[in-house]
CSV table of C-alpha atoms in Angstrom, one decimal:
chain,number,residue,atom,x,y,z
A,1,MET,CA,0.0,0.0,0.2
A,2,ARG,CA,2.7,2.5,1.1
A,3,ALA,CA,4.5,1.4,-2.1
A,4,LEU,CA,1.8,2.4,-4.5
A,5,ALA,CA,1.4,5.9,-2.5
A,6,LEU,CA,5.1,6.4,-3.0
A,7,ALA,CA,5.1,5.5,-6.6
A,8,ALA,CA,2.5,7.7,-7.3
A,9,LEU,CA,4.1,10.6,-5.7
A,10,CYS,CA,7.2,9.9,-7.6
A,11,LEU,CA,5.7,9.9,-11.0
A,12,PRO,CA,5.7,13.0,-13.2
A,13,GLY,CA,2.6,15.3,-13.4
A,14,THR,CA,1.1,16.5,-16.3
A,15,VAL,CA,3.2,18.9,-18.6
A,16,ALA,CA,1.5,21.7,-20.1
A,17,GLY,CA,2.0,21.9,-23.7
A,18,GLN,CA,1.4,24.8,-26.1
A,19,GLY,CA,-2.1,26.2,-25.7
A,20,ILE,CA,-2.5,24.4,-22.5
A,21,VAL,CA,-2.7,26.4,-19.0
A,22,THR,CA,-2.9,24.7,-15.8
A,23,SER,CA,-4.1,26.2,-12.6
A,24,PRO,CA,-2.9,24.1,-10.0
A,25,ALA,CA,-5.1,25.4,-7.0
A,26,PRO,CA,-7.4,28.3,-6.3
A,27,ASP,CA,-6.3,31.4,-4.4
A,28,THR,CA,-9.4,31.9,-2.5
A,29,VAL,CA,-12.4,29.4,-2.0
A,30,ALA,CA,-15.9,29.7,-0.5
A,31,VAL,CA,-17.9,26.7,0.3
A,32,THR,CA,-21.8,27.1,0.9
A,33,VAL,CA,-23.2,23.7,2.3
A,34,TYR,CA,-26.5,22.5,1.8
A,35,ARG,CA,-27.6,19.9,4.3
A,36,ASP,CA,-29.2,16.4,3.3
A,37,PRO,CA,-33.1,16.9,3.2
A,38,ASP,CA,-33.9,13.3,3.9
A,39,ARG,CA,-31.7,12.9,7.0
A,40,THR,CA,-33.7,12.8,10.3
A,41,ARG,CA,-32.9,15.4,12.8
A,42,ALA,CA,-32.0,12.8,15.2
A,43,ALA,CA,-29.6,11.0,13.0
A,44,GLY,CA,-26.0,11.6,13.1
A,45,ILE,CA,-23.7,12.2,10.1
A,46,ASP,CA,-22.1,9.2,8.3
A,47,LEU,CA,-19.2,10.3,6.1
A,48,ASP,CA,-19.7,7.2,3.9
A,49,ARG,CA,-23.3,8.3,3.1
A,50,LEU,CA,-23.5,12.1,2.9
A,51,GLY,CA,-26.5,13.2,1.1
A,52,GLY,CA,-26.1,16.8,0.9
A,53,PHE,CA,-24.1,19.0,-1.5
A,54,ALA,CA,-22.0,22.2,-1.6
A,55,LEU,CA,-21.5,25.4,-3.8
A,56,VAL,CA,-18.1,25.7,-4.3
A,57,THR,CA,-16.8,29.1,-5.5
A,58,GLU,CA,-12.9,29.5,-6.3
A,59,THR,CA,-11.0,32.4,-7.4
A,60,ARG,CA,-7.9,31.8,-9.5
A,61,ARG,CA,-5.4,33.9,-11.4
A,62,VAL,CA,-4.3,32.5,-14.7
A,63,ARG,CA,-2.0,33.6,-17.5
A,64,LEU,CA,-3.8,33.4,-20.6
A,65,PRO,CA,-1.8,33.0,-24.1
A,66,ARG,CA,-3.0,34.7,-27.3
A,67,GLY,CA,-5.6,32.6,-29.3
A,68,ARG,CA,-7.3,29.4,-28.4
A,69,ALA,CA,-6.1,27.5,-25.2
A,70,THR,CA,-7.2,24.9,-22.9
A,71,ILE,CA,-7.4,25.9,-19.3
A,72,ARG,CA,-7.1,22.7,-16.7
A,73,PHE,CA,-8.4,23.8,-13.4
A,74,GLU,CA,-6.8,21.1,-10.9
A,75,GLY,CA,-7.9,20.3,-7.4
A,76,VAL,CA,-11.6,20.6,-7.8
A,77,ALA,CA,-13.8,18.5,-5.7
A,78,GLU,CA,-14.0,15.0,-6.7
A,79,GLY,CA,-17.9,15.2,-6.4
A,80,ILE,CA,-18.1,18.0,-8.9
A,81,VAL,CA,-21.1,18.1,-11.1
A,82,PRO,CA,-19.7,19.2,-14.3
A,83,VAL,CA,-22.9,20.6,-16.0
A,84,SER,CA,-23.3,23.0,-13.0
A,85,ALA,CA,-19.8,24.6,-13.4
A,86,ILE,CA,-19.7,28.5,-14.4
A,87,VAL,CA,-16.5,30.2,-15.3
A,88,ASP,CA,-16.4,34.0,-15.1
A,89,GLY,CA,-13.6,36.3,-15.8
A,90,LEU,CA,-12.5,34.8,-19.0
A,91,PRO,CA,-12.0,37.5,-21.8
A,92,GLY,CA,-12.8,35.1,-24.6
A,93,GLY,CA,-15.6,33.2,-22.6
A,94,THR,CA,-16.1,29.3,-22.6
A,95,ALA,CA,-16.2,27.3,-25.8
A,96,GLU,CA,-16.0,24.0,-24.4
A,97,LYS,CA,-16.0,22.3,-21.0
A,98,ASN,CA,-14.8,18.8,-19.8
A,99,ARG,CA,-14.1,16.7,-16.5
A,100,ASP,CA,-11.4,14.0,-16.4
A,101,ALA,CA,-12.9,11.4,-14.0
A,102,ARG,CA,-9.8,8.9,-14.4
A,103,LEU,CA,-8.0,9.7,-11.0
A,104,LEU,CA,-4.6,8.2,-10.1
A,105,SER,CA,-5.3,5.5,-7.6
A,106,PRO,CA,-4.1,1.8,-6.8
A,107,ALA,CA,-6.8,0.4,-8.8
A,108,SER,CA,-6.5,2.8,-11.8
A,109,LEU,CA,-2.8,2.0,-11.9
A,110,VAL,CA,-3.3,-1.6,-12.4
A,111,ASP,CA,-6.2,-0.8,-14.9
A,112,GLY,CA,-4.1,1.4,-17.0
A,113,THR,CA,-1.0,-1.1,-16.8
A,114,LEU,CA,-2.6,-4.3,-18.1
A,115,GLY,CA,-0.1,-6.0,-20.4
A,116,ARG,CA,2.9,-3.8,-19.1
A,117,VAL,CA,5.8,-4.8,-17.2
A,118,VAL,CA,6.0,-3.6,-13.8
A,119,THR,CA,8.5,-4.3,-10.8
A,120,LEU,CA,7.4,-6.7,-8.3
A,121,THR,CA,9.3,-6.5,-4.6
A,122,ARG,CA,8.6,-9.5,-2.5
A,123,THR,CA,10.1,-11.2,0.6
A,124,ASP,CA,11.7,-14.6,-0.3
A,125,ARG,CA,9.6,-17.4,1.6
A,126,ALA,CA,13.0,-19.6,1.8
A,127,THR,CA,15.7,-17.3,2.6
A,128,GLY,CA,13.7,-14.0,4.2
A,129,ARG,CA,15.4,-11.7,1.6
A,130,VAL,CA,13.7,-9.0,0.0
A,131,ARG,CA,14.2,-9.2,-3.9
A,132,SER,CA,12.9,-7.3,-6.9
A,133,GLU,CA,11.9,-9.0,-10.4
A,134,GLU,CA,10.0,-8.0,-13.4
A,135,ALA,CA,6.3,-9.0,-13.8
A,136,THR,CA,3.5,-8.4,-16.3
A,137,ILE,CA,0.2,-7.4,-15.2
A,138,VAL,CA,-2.2,-9.8,-17.1
A,139,ALA,CA,-5.5,-9.2,-15.7
A,140,GLY,CA,-7.1,-6.8,-12.9
A,141,PRO,CA,-7.9,-4.8,-10.8
A,142,LEU,CA,-11.0,-7.0,-10.0
A,143,PRO,CA,-11.4,-9.3,-8.3
A,144,GLY,CA,-7.7,-9.5,-8.1
A,145,VAL,CA,-4.4,-8.8,-9.8
A,146,VAL,CA,-2.9,-11.6,-11.9
A,147,LEU,CA,0.7,-11.6,-12.7
A,148,ARG,CA,3.2,-13.4,-15.1
A,149,THR,CA,6.4,-13.7,-13.4
A,150,ALA,CA,9.5,-16.0,-14.1
A,151,ALA,CA,7.8,-18.7,-12.0
A,152,GLY,CA,4.4,-18.7,-13.8
A,153,ILE,CA,1.0,-17.1,-13.4
A,154,GLU,CA,0.4,-16.0,-9.7
A,155,MET,CA,-2.1,-13.7,-7.8
A,156,LEU,CA,-0.7,-10.4,-6.3
A,157,GLY,CA,-0.9,-10.5,-2.2
A,158,CYS,CA,-1.5,-14.4,-1.9
A,159,ALA,CA,1.7,-15.4,-0.8
A,160,GLY,CA,1.2,-14.4,2.8
A,161,LEU,CA,4.4,-12.3,2.7
A,162,PRO,CA,4.6,-8.7,2.2
A,163,GLU,CA,4.6,-7.7,-1.8
A,164,LYS,CA,4.5,-4.4,-3.7
A,165,LEU,CA,4.2,-3.0,-7.2
A,166,SER,CA,6.4,-0.3,-8.6
A,167,TYR,CA,5.3,1.5,-11.7
A,168,GLY,CA,7.8,3.3,-14.1
A,169,ALA,CA,5.4,5.9,-15.3
A,170,VAL,CA,1.7,7.1,-14.9
A,171,PRO,CA,-0.4,5.5,-17.6
A,172,PRO,CA,-1.8,7.9,-19.9
A,173,GLY,CA,-5.0,9.6,-19.3
A,174,LEU,CA,-4.6,9.5,-15.3
A,175,SER,CA,-4.6,12.6,-13.2
A,176,ALA,CA,-3.4,12.8,-9.6
A,177,LYS,CA,-6.2,15.5,-9.2
A,178,PRO,CA,-9.7,16.0,-10.2
A,179,VAL,CA,-9.3,18.3,-13.2
A,180,LEU,CA,-11.9,20.5,-14.9
A,181,SER,CA,-10.8,21.9,-18.2
A,182,VAL,CA,-12.6,24.7,-20.5
A,183,THR,CA,-11.5,25.9,-23.8
A,184,THR,CA,-11.4,29.5,-24.5
A,185,ASP,CA,-10.1,32.1,-27.1
A,186,THR,CA,-8.1,35.1,-25.8
A,187,PRO,CA,-7.7,38.3,-28.2
A,188,ILE,CA,-4.4,39.2,-26.6
A,189,ALA,CA,-2.0,37.5,-23.8
A,190,ARG,CA,-3.0,38.5,-20.3
A,191,THR,CA,-3.4,37.6,-16.6
A,192,ALA,CA,-7.0,37.1,-15.7
A,193,THR,CA,-8.5,36.7,-12.4
A,194,VAL,CA,-11.3,33.8,-12.9
A,195,THR,CA,-14.0,32.7,-10.8
A,196,LEU,CA,-15.0,29.1,-10.9
A,197,SER,CA,-18.3,28.1,-9.2
A,198,TYR,CA,-19.7,24.6,-9.3
A,199,LEU,CA,-21.9,22.1,-7.2
A,200,ALA,CA,-20.3,19.2,-5.6
A,201,SER,CA,-21.7,15.8,-3.9
A,202,GLY,CA,-20.4,14.4,-0.5
A,203,PHE,CA,-21.1,17.3,1.9
A,204,ASP,CA,-23.5,17.9,4.7
A,205,TRP,CA,-24.2,19.9,7.8
A,206,SER,CA,-26.0,19.7,11.1
A,207,ALA,CA,-26.5,21.7,14.3
A,208,SER,CA,-25.6,20.3,17.7
A,209,TYR,CA,-27.2,22.4,20.9
A,210,VAL,CA,-25.5,22.3,24.3
A,211,ALA,CA,-27.6,23.8,27.1
A,212,THR,CA,-26.2,24.2,30.5
A,213,LEU,CA,-28.7,25.0,33.4
A,214,ALA,CA,-27.9,28.0,35.6
A,215,PRO,CA,-27.7,27.5,39.5
A,216,ASP,CA,-30.9,29.2,40.0
A,217,GLY,CA,-32.8,26.6,37.9
A,218,ARG,CA,-34.7,29.4,36.2
A,219,THR,CA,-32.2,30.2,33.0
A,220,LEU,CA,-29.8,28.3,30.9
A,221,ASP,CA,-26.9,29.1,28.6
A,222,LEU,CA,-27.6,27.8,25.1
A,223,PHE,CA,-24.6,27.0,22.7
A,224,ALA,CA,-24.8,25.4,19.4
A,225,TRP,CA,-22.2,23.8,17.4
A,226,LEU,CA,-22.3,23.7,13.5
A,227,THR,CA,-20.7,20.3,12.1
A,228,LEU,CA,-19.4,20.5,8.5
A,229,ALA,CA,-18.7,17.1,6.8
A,230,ASN,CA,-16.7,16.6,3.6
A,231,ALA,CA,-16.4,13.2,2.1
A,232,ASN,CA,-14.1,14.4,-0.7
A,233,PRO,CA,-10.5,13.7,-0.8
A,234,GLN,CA,-9.9,17.5,-1.4
A,235,ALA,CA,-9.0,20.0,1.4
A,236,PHE,CA,-10.4,23.6,1.1
A,237,PRO,CA,-8.1,25.6,3.3
A,238,ALA,CA,-9.2,29.0,4.7
A,239,ALA,CA,-12.5,28.8,3.1
A,240,ARG,CA,-15.4,31.1,3.6
A,241,VAL,CA,-17.9,28.9,4.8
A,242,GLN,CA,-21.8,29.2,4.9
A,243,ALA,CA,-24.5,26.8,5.6
A,244,VAL,CA,-28.1,26.7,4.3
A,245,ALA,CA,-31.1,25.5,6.4
A,246,GLY,CA,-34.5,24.7,4.9
A,247,ARG,CA,-35.7,22.5,2.2
A,248,LEU,CA,-35.2,23.5,-1.4
A,249,ASN,CA,-36.4,22.0,-4.5
A,250,ARG,CA,-33.6,19.4,-5.6
A,251,SER,CA,-33.9,17.1,-8.6
A,252,GLY,CA,-31.3,14.3,-9.0
A,253,PHE,CA,-28.3,15.1,-10.8
A,254,ASP,CA,-25.4,13.0,-12.6
A,255,GLU,CA,-22.5,13.6,-10.7
A,256,VAL,CA,-18.9,12.2,-11.7
A,257,ILE,CA,-18.3,8.7,-10.2
A,258,ARG,CA,-14.6,7.9,-9.4
A,259,LEU,CA,-13.8,5.2,-11.7
A,260,ALA,CA,-11.0,3.8,-10.0
A,261,GLY,CA,-10.3,3.6,-6.4
A,262,GLU,CA,-9.1,1.3,-3.6
A,263,LEU,CA,-7.3,-1.9,-4.8
A,264,ARG,CA,-9.1,-4.9,-3.4
A,265,LEU,CA,-7.2,-8.3,-3.7
A,266,THR,CA,-9.0,-11.4,-3.5
A,267,CYS,CA,-7.1,-14.7,-3.0
A,268,TYR,CA,-8.1,-18.4,-3.0
A,269,PRO,CA,-7.4,-20.3,0.2
A,270,LEU,CA,-4.1,-22.1,0.1
A,271,GLY,CA,-4.7,-25.6,-0.8
A,272,THR,CA,-7.7,-25.9,-3.3
A,273,THR,CA,-10.2,-23.7,-5.2
A,274,THR,CA,-13.1,-25.9,-4.0
A,275,SER,CA,-12.3,-25.8,-0.3
A,276,ASP,CA,-15.1,-24.5,1.9
A,277,LEU,CA,-12.5,-22.5,4.1
A,278,ARG,CA,-13.2,-18.7,4.5
A,279,GLU,CA,-11.9,-16.6,1.7
A,280,ARG,CA,-9.3,-14.5,2.6
A,281,ARG,CA,-9.2,-11.0,1.6
A,282,PHE,CA,-6.5,-8.3,1.6
A,283,GLU,CA,-6.9,-4.5,0.8
A,284,GLN,CA,-4.5,-2.1,-0.6
A,285,GLY,CA,-5.2,1.5,-1.0
A,286,LEU,CA,-3.8,5.1,-1.1
A,287,GLU,CA,-3.8,6.9,2.4
A,288,ARG,CA,-7.1,8.7,2.5
A,289,ARG,CA,-5.5,12.0,4.3
A,290,ASP,CA,-3.3,14.2,2.4
A,291,GLU,CA,-1.6,15.7,5.5
A,292,ALA,CA,-0.9,14.8,9.1
A,293,SER,CA,-3.0,17.7,10.2
A,294,TYR,CA,-6.0,15.8,8.9
A,295,ASP,CA,-5.6,12.8,11.0
A,296,SER,CA,-8.7,13.4,13.1
A,297,ASP,CA,-12.1,12.4,12.1
A,298,ILE,CA,-13.5,15.5,14.0
A,299,VAL,CA,-11.9,18.7,14.3
A,300,VAL,CA,-13.4,20.8,17.3
A,301,THR,CA,-12.6,24.5,17.3
A,302,ALA,CA,-12.8,24.7,21.2
A,303,SER,CA,-11.1,23.0,24.3
A,304,ARG,CA,-14.3,21.6,25.9
A,305,ALA,CA,-17.2,20.1,23.9
A,306,VAL,CA,-19.8,20.6,26.5
A,307,ALA,CA,-19.1,24.4,27.7
A,308,ALA,CA,-19.6,27.2,25.4
A,309,PRO,CA,-16.1,28.6,24.5
A,310,ALA,CA,-15.0,32.2,24.7
A,311,LEU,CA,-15.6,33.3,20.8
A,312,ALA,CA,-13.3,35.8,19.2
A,313,GLU,CA,-16.2,36.9,17.2
A,314,ALA,CA,-19.8,36.4,17.9
A,315,PRO,CA,-21.5,34.4,14.9
A,316,PRO,CA,-23.8,36.7,13.1
A,317,PRO,CA,-27.6,36.0,13.0
A,318,PRO,CA,-29.1,33.8,10.1
A,319,GLU,CA,-29.9,35.7,6.8
A,320,ASP,CA,-33.0,35.3,4.7
A,321,LEU,CA,-32.4,33.5,1.5
A,322,GLY,CA,-36.0,33.3,0.3
A,323,ASP,CA,-37.8,31.0,2.4
A,324,LEU,CA,-34.5,29.3,3.5
A,325,LYS,CA,-32.0,30.7,6.2
A,326,LEU,CA,-28.1,31.3,5.5
A,327,TYR,CA,-25.8,30.9,8.3
A,328,ARG,CA,-22.2,32.5,7.9
A,329,VAL,CA,-19.2,31.2,9.8
A,330,PRO,CA,-17.4,34.6,10.8
A,331,GLU,CA,-13.8,33.2,10.6
A,332,ARG,CA,-12.1,31.4,7.9
A,333,VAL,CA,-12.4,27.7,8.2
A,334,THR,CA,-10.3,24.6,6.7
A,335,VAL,CA,-12.6,22.0,5.6
A,336,ALA,CA,-10.5,19.0,5.8
A,337,PRO,CA,-10.8,16.0,3.6
A,338,HIS,CA,-12.7,12.7,4.9
A,339,ALA,CA,-13.5,14.6,8.0
A,340,GLN,CA,-15.8,16.5,10.1
A,341,LYS,CA,-15.1,19.8,11.6
A,342,GLN,CA,-17.2,21.8,14.4
A,343,VAL,CA,-17.4,25.6,14.4
A,344,ALA,CA,-19.6,28.0,16.7
A,345,LEU,CA,-23.1,28.7,15.3
A,346,LEU,CA,-24.7,30.5,18.2
A,347,ALA,CA,-24.1,31.4,21.9
A,348,ARG,CA,-26.8,32.9,24.3
A,349,ALA,CA,-26.7,33.5,27.9
A,350,ALA,CA,-29.2,33.4,30.7
A,351,VAL,CA,-32.1,32.5,28.5
A,352,PRO,CA,-35.4,31.9,30.7
A,353,PHE,CA,-37.4,28.9,30.5
A,354,GLU,CA,-40.2,27.2,32.0
A,355,ARG,CA,-40.1,23.5,33.4
A,356,ARG,CA,-43.0,21.2,32.1
A,357,TYR,CA,-44.2,17.7,32.0
A,358,ARG,CA,-45.4,16.4,28.8
A,359,LEU,CA,-46.6,13.2,27.3
A,360,ARG,CA,-48.2,12.6,23.7
A,361,ILE,CA,-51.6,10.8,24.0
A,362,GLN,CA,-52.8,8.3,21.3
A,363,PRO,CA,-56.8,8.5,21.5
A,364,GLY,CA,-57.2,4.8,21.2
A,365,ARG,CA,-54.3,3.5,23.4
A,366,PRO,CA,-54.8,3.0,27.1
A,367,LEU,CA,-52.0,3.9,29.8
A,368,THR,CA,-51.5,2.9,33.4
A,369,VAL,CA,-49.1,4.7,35.6
A,370,GLU,CA,-47.2,6.0,32.6
A,371,PRO,CA,-44.3,8.5,33.5
A,372,THR,CA,-44.0,11.9,31.8
A,373,ASP,CA,-41.3,13.6,29.8
A,374,ILE,CA,-39.6,16.6,31.5
A,375,VAL,CA,-39.1,19.4,29.0
A,376,LEU,CA,-37.6,22.8,29.2
A,377,VAL,CA,-39.9,25.4,27.3
A,378,LEU,CA,-38.0,28.4,25.8
A,379,ARG,CA,-39.8,31.2,23.7
A,380,ASN,CA,-37.7,32.1,20.7
A,381,THR,CA,-38.1,35.7,20.9
A,382,GLN,CA,-35.9,38.6,21.8
A,383,ALA,CA,-37.5,39.1,25.0
A,384,GLY,CA,-36.8,35.3,25.5
A,385,GLY,CA,-33.2,35.8,24.9
A,386,LEU,CA,-33.3,34.2,21.5
A,387,GLY,CA,-35.4,35.6,18.5
A,388,LEU,CA,-33.6,34.0,15.7
A,389,ALA,CA,-34.1,31.0,13.3
A,390,LEU,CA,-32.7,27.8,14.8
A,391,PRO,CA,-31.8,24.8,12.4
A,392,THR,CA,-32.6,21.2,12.8
A,393,GLY,CA,-30.1,19.4,15.4
A,394,SER,CA,-29.6,17.2,18.1
A,395,THR,CA,-29.9,18.7,21.9
A,396,ALA,CA,-28.0,17.9,25.1
A,397,LEU,CA,-28.8,19.3,28.4
A,398,TYR,CA,-26.3,19.6,31.1
A,399,ALA,CA,-26.4,20.8,34.8
A,400,ASP,CA,-23.5,21.4,37.2
A,401,HIS,CA,-23.9,19.7,40.4
A,402,THR,CA,-21.3,19.7,43.2
A,403,GLY,CA,-18.8,20.8,41.0
A,404,SER,CA,-19.3,18.1,38.1
A,405,ARG,CA,-21.1,18.7,35.0
A,406,LEU,CA,-23.9,16.1,34.7
A,407,LEU,CA,-26.0,15.2,31.7
A,408,LEU,CA,-29.8,15.7,32.1
A,409,GLY,CA,-31.3,14.4,28.8
A,410,THR,CA,-30.7,14.3,25.0
A,411,GLY,CA,-33.2,15.1,22.2
A,412,ALA,CA,-33.8,16.5,19.0
A,413,LEU,CA,-34.9,20.0,17.7
A,414,ALA,CA,-36.7,20.7,14.5
A,415,ASP,CA,-36.4,23.9,12.5
A,416,ARG,CA,-37.7,26.7,14.5
A,417,ALA,CA,-38.6,30.3,13.3
A,418,ALA,CA,-38.5,33.1,15.4
A,419,GLY,CA,-41.6,33.5,17.5
A,420,GLU,CA,-42.0,29.5,17.8
A,421,THR,CA,-41.7,27.7,20.9
A,422,ILE,CA,-38.6,25.5,21.6
A,423,ARG,CA,-38.5,22.3,23.9
A,424,LEU,CA,-35.6,20.8,25.2
A,425,SER,CA,-35.7,17.0,26.6
A,426,ALA,CA,-34.5,16.8,30.3
A,427,GLY,CA,-35.4,13.3,30.9
A,428,ARG,CA,-38.4,11.5,32.4
A,429,SER,CA,-40.4,11.8,35.7
A,430,ARG,CA,-42.1,9.4,37.8
A,431,GLN,CA,-43.3,11.9,40.1
A,432,VAL,CA,-45.8,13.1,37.5
A,433,LEU,CA,-47.9,10.2,36.1
A,434,ILE,CA,-50.8,9.6,33.6
A,435,ASP,CA,-53.6,7.1,33.5
A,436,HIS,CA,-55.6,6.8,30.4
A,437,ARG,CA,-58.9,4.8,30.2
A,438,VAL,CA,-60.3,4.4,26.5
A,439,GLY,CA,-63.9,3.7,25.6
A,440,ARG,CA,-65.2,3.4,22.1
A,441,HIS,CA,-65.5,7.1,21.5
A,442,GLU,CA,-64.5,8.5,24.7
A,443,ALA,CA,-61.4,8.6,27.1
A,444,THR,CA,-60.5,9.7,30.5
A,445,LEU,CA,-57.1,11.2,31.3
A,446,THR,CA,-55.9,11.2,35.1
A,447,ALA,CA,-52.9,13.0,35.9
A,448,THR,CA,-51.2,12.9,39.6
A,449,ASN,CA,-48.3,15.0,40.9
A,450,ALA,CA,-46.1,13.5,43.6
A,451,ASN,CA,-44.0,16.6,43.9
A,452,LEU,CA,-44.1,19.0,46.9
A,453,VAL,CA,-44.3,21.9,44.3
A,454,PRO,CA,-46.8,22.6,41.7
A,455,VAL,CA,-46.2,21.5,38.2
A,456,THR,CA,-47.2,22.6,34.6
A,457,LEU,CA,-48.5,19.7,32.5
A,458,GLU,CA,-49.0,19.3,28.8
A,459,LEU,CA,-50.7,16.5,27.2
A,460,PRO,CA,-50.9,16.7,23.2
A,461,ILE,CA,-53.9,14.5,21.9
A,462,GLY,CA,-53.7,13.0,18.7
A,463,GLU,CA,-52.2,14.5,15.5
A,464,ALA,CA,-52.3,18.0,14.1
A,465,GLY,CA,-55.6,18.8,12.7
A,466,ARG,CA,-57.6,16.2,14.6
A,467,ASP,CA,-60.8,17.3,16.6
A,468,ILE,CA,-60.7,16.5,20.3
A,469,ASP,CA,-63.8,17.8,22.5
A,470,ALA,CA,-63.6,17.9,26.2
A,471,THR,CA,-67.2,18.1,27.5
A,472,GLY,CA,-68.3,19.6,24.3
A,473,THR,CA,-65.5,22.3,24.0
A,474,PRO,CA,-62.7,21.7,21.5
A,475,LEU,CA,-59.4,21.8,23.5
A,476,PRO,CA,-56.9,24.5,22.7
A,477,ARG,CA,-54.2,23.6,20.1
A,478,ALA,CA,-50.3,24.0,20.5
A,479,ASP,CA,-48.4,23.3,17.4
A,480,GLY,CA,-51.7,22.2,15.5
A,481,VAL,CA,-52.4,19.5,18.0
A,482,ALA,CA,-55.2,19.6,20.6
A,483,THR,CA,-53.6,20.0,23.9
A,484,TRP,CA,-54.7,19.7,27.7
A,485,THR,CA,-52.5,22.0,29.8
A,486,VAL,CA,-53.4,22.1,33.5
A,487,THR,CA,-51.4,23.1,36.6
A,488,LEU,CA,-51.2,20.2,39.0
A,489,PRO,CA,-50.9,21.3,42.8
A,490,PRO,CA,-48.3,19.6,45.2
A,491,ASN,CA,-49.6,16.0,45.5
A,492,GLY,CA,-52.6,16.9,43.5
A,493,ARG,CA,-54.6,15.2,40.8
A,494,ALA,CA,-56.6,16.4,37.8
A,495,GLU,CA,-59.0,14.6,35.5
A,496,LEU,CA,-60.2,15.3,31.8
A,497,THR,CA,-62.7,13.2,29.8
A,498,TYR,CA,-62.9,14.0,25.9
A,499,ARG,CA,-64.4,12.5,22.9
A,500,PHE,CA,-62.7,11.4,19.9
């Protein structure tokens, strides 16, 4: 595996000929990430299955010759959607656009070297010495690599001892970086500042809320992380990052699939091909991270994950983007390859809340001594310490107890606009219990409170839009759902009979 990576690094790159201009990397880059609309708010981000995408905007300075020339933009995202690419700033405009999808990798090296001679380095089983010999690749890369050596036909990686292949040159048509090329016709030679914008798959983002109760039990500090995920092997250093919340219309698009990737070697068990022994599999592949600085799967821009860090610059409030919301990261961020990074999304101190007890009731389902959920209710208003659009994300509630930070509950938050109610999960209570006796078209709810203080109880009944009548009077609605709200005195009880 290491030999393949070193061999690839030592091979010469593409040499620009007459009429070919190569831009190796952008000068500046901005990444606007759109989240996966089908990922549930409680589900975490999986780097192997990112259903979001990004709008990447790069600024490059290129030296244009007079006349017709091909400009090669190297280092674009591997998940680029070629038909979405827009190039601004070329004096002669764009006449043609191409995307080279054949990337340099262990499998593509084998595929491009079929029938050619390579160098096979292996450890001799009898002497233990390392020796090299010439070999010809006769088949591969799937399901394995077949070599012709002086000893005959054999499979790579099946001897049980270290083996590696070395290549004399890069096969034609392979590139070490994803490349988007455009053809232009420039009236006079000049240096131009070009803006390249394109959509790319393999991105996603999510929000994670961390709330910490104040000692007085009446307010909390609310902090939110924005987690960026990039499944592409390209890094976007010092990028201007934005995140878009909301659900936009998105039709399926054809993205470029990497034609060659990791090399997977399949070997038959020693002895016979008809043996029922387990198949032995060996894998070789290029290292997935480009630099040692990207060794971590998640990069957190703070020293403590559960405490709100001191921010050098407060995150700006979200901006309207039609019916969507745009969140800007105030500082430049390096979006690492095959990694996640967390940056501050918002920070609010001393946000007031109400403690309530809540349980969703299904009209036809009886309950006996059912515990209730403890929720902290926040008003998403400026008077309530918030007053801004909050995107979907996970929630975690903490409290300081005798000098230690303790977790009280986790949950999920749906998109909430300014002015709406926010509920944070804070565990379950067996002090406030519910009985639900169900008849054919009528049911009775009985609530009891074993606490020494009064509590507020909320029982949403059924789904949004369903008619629920209590003694002939429709119940008030909360978020579209008929909801029985009652204050239970200490060691008290309350009863409601309703029809459905």
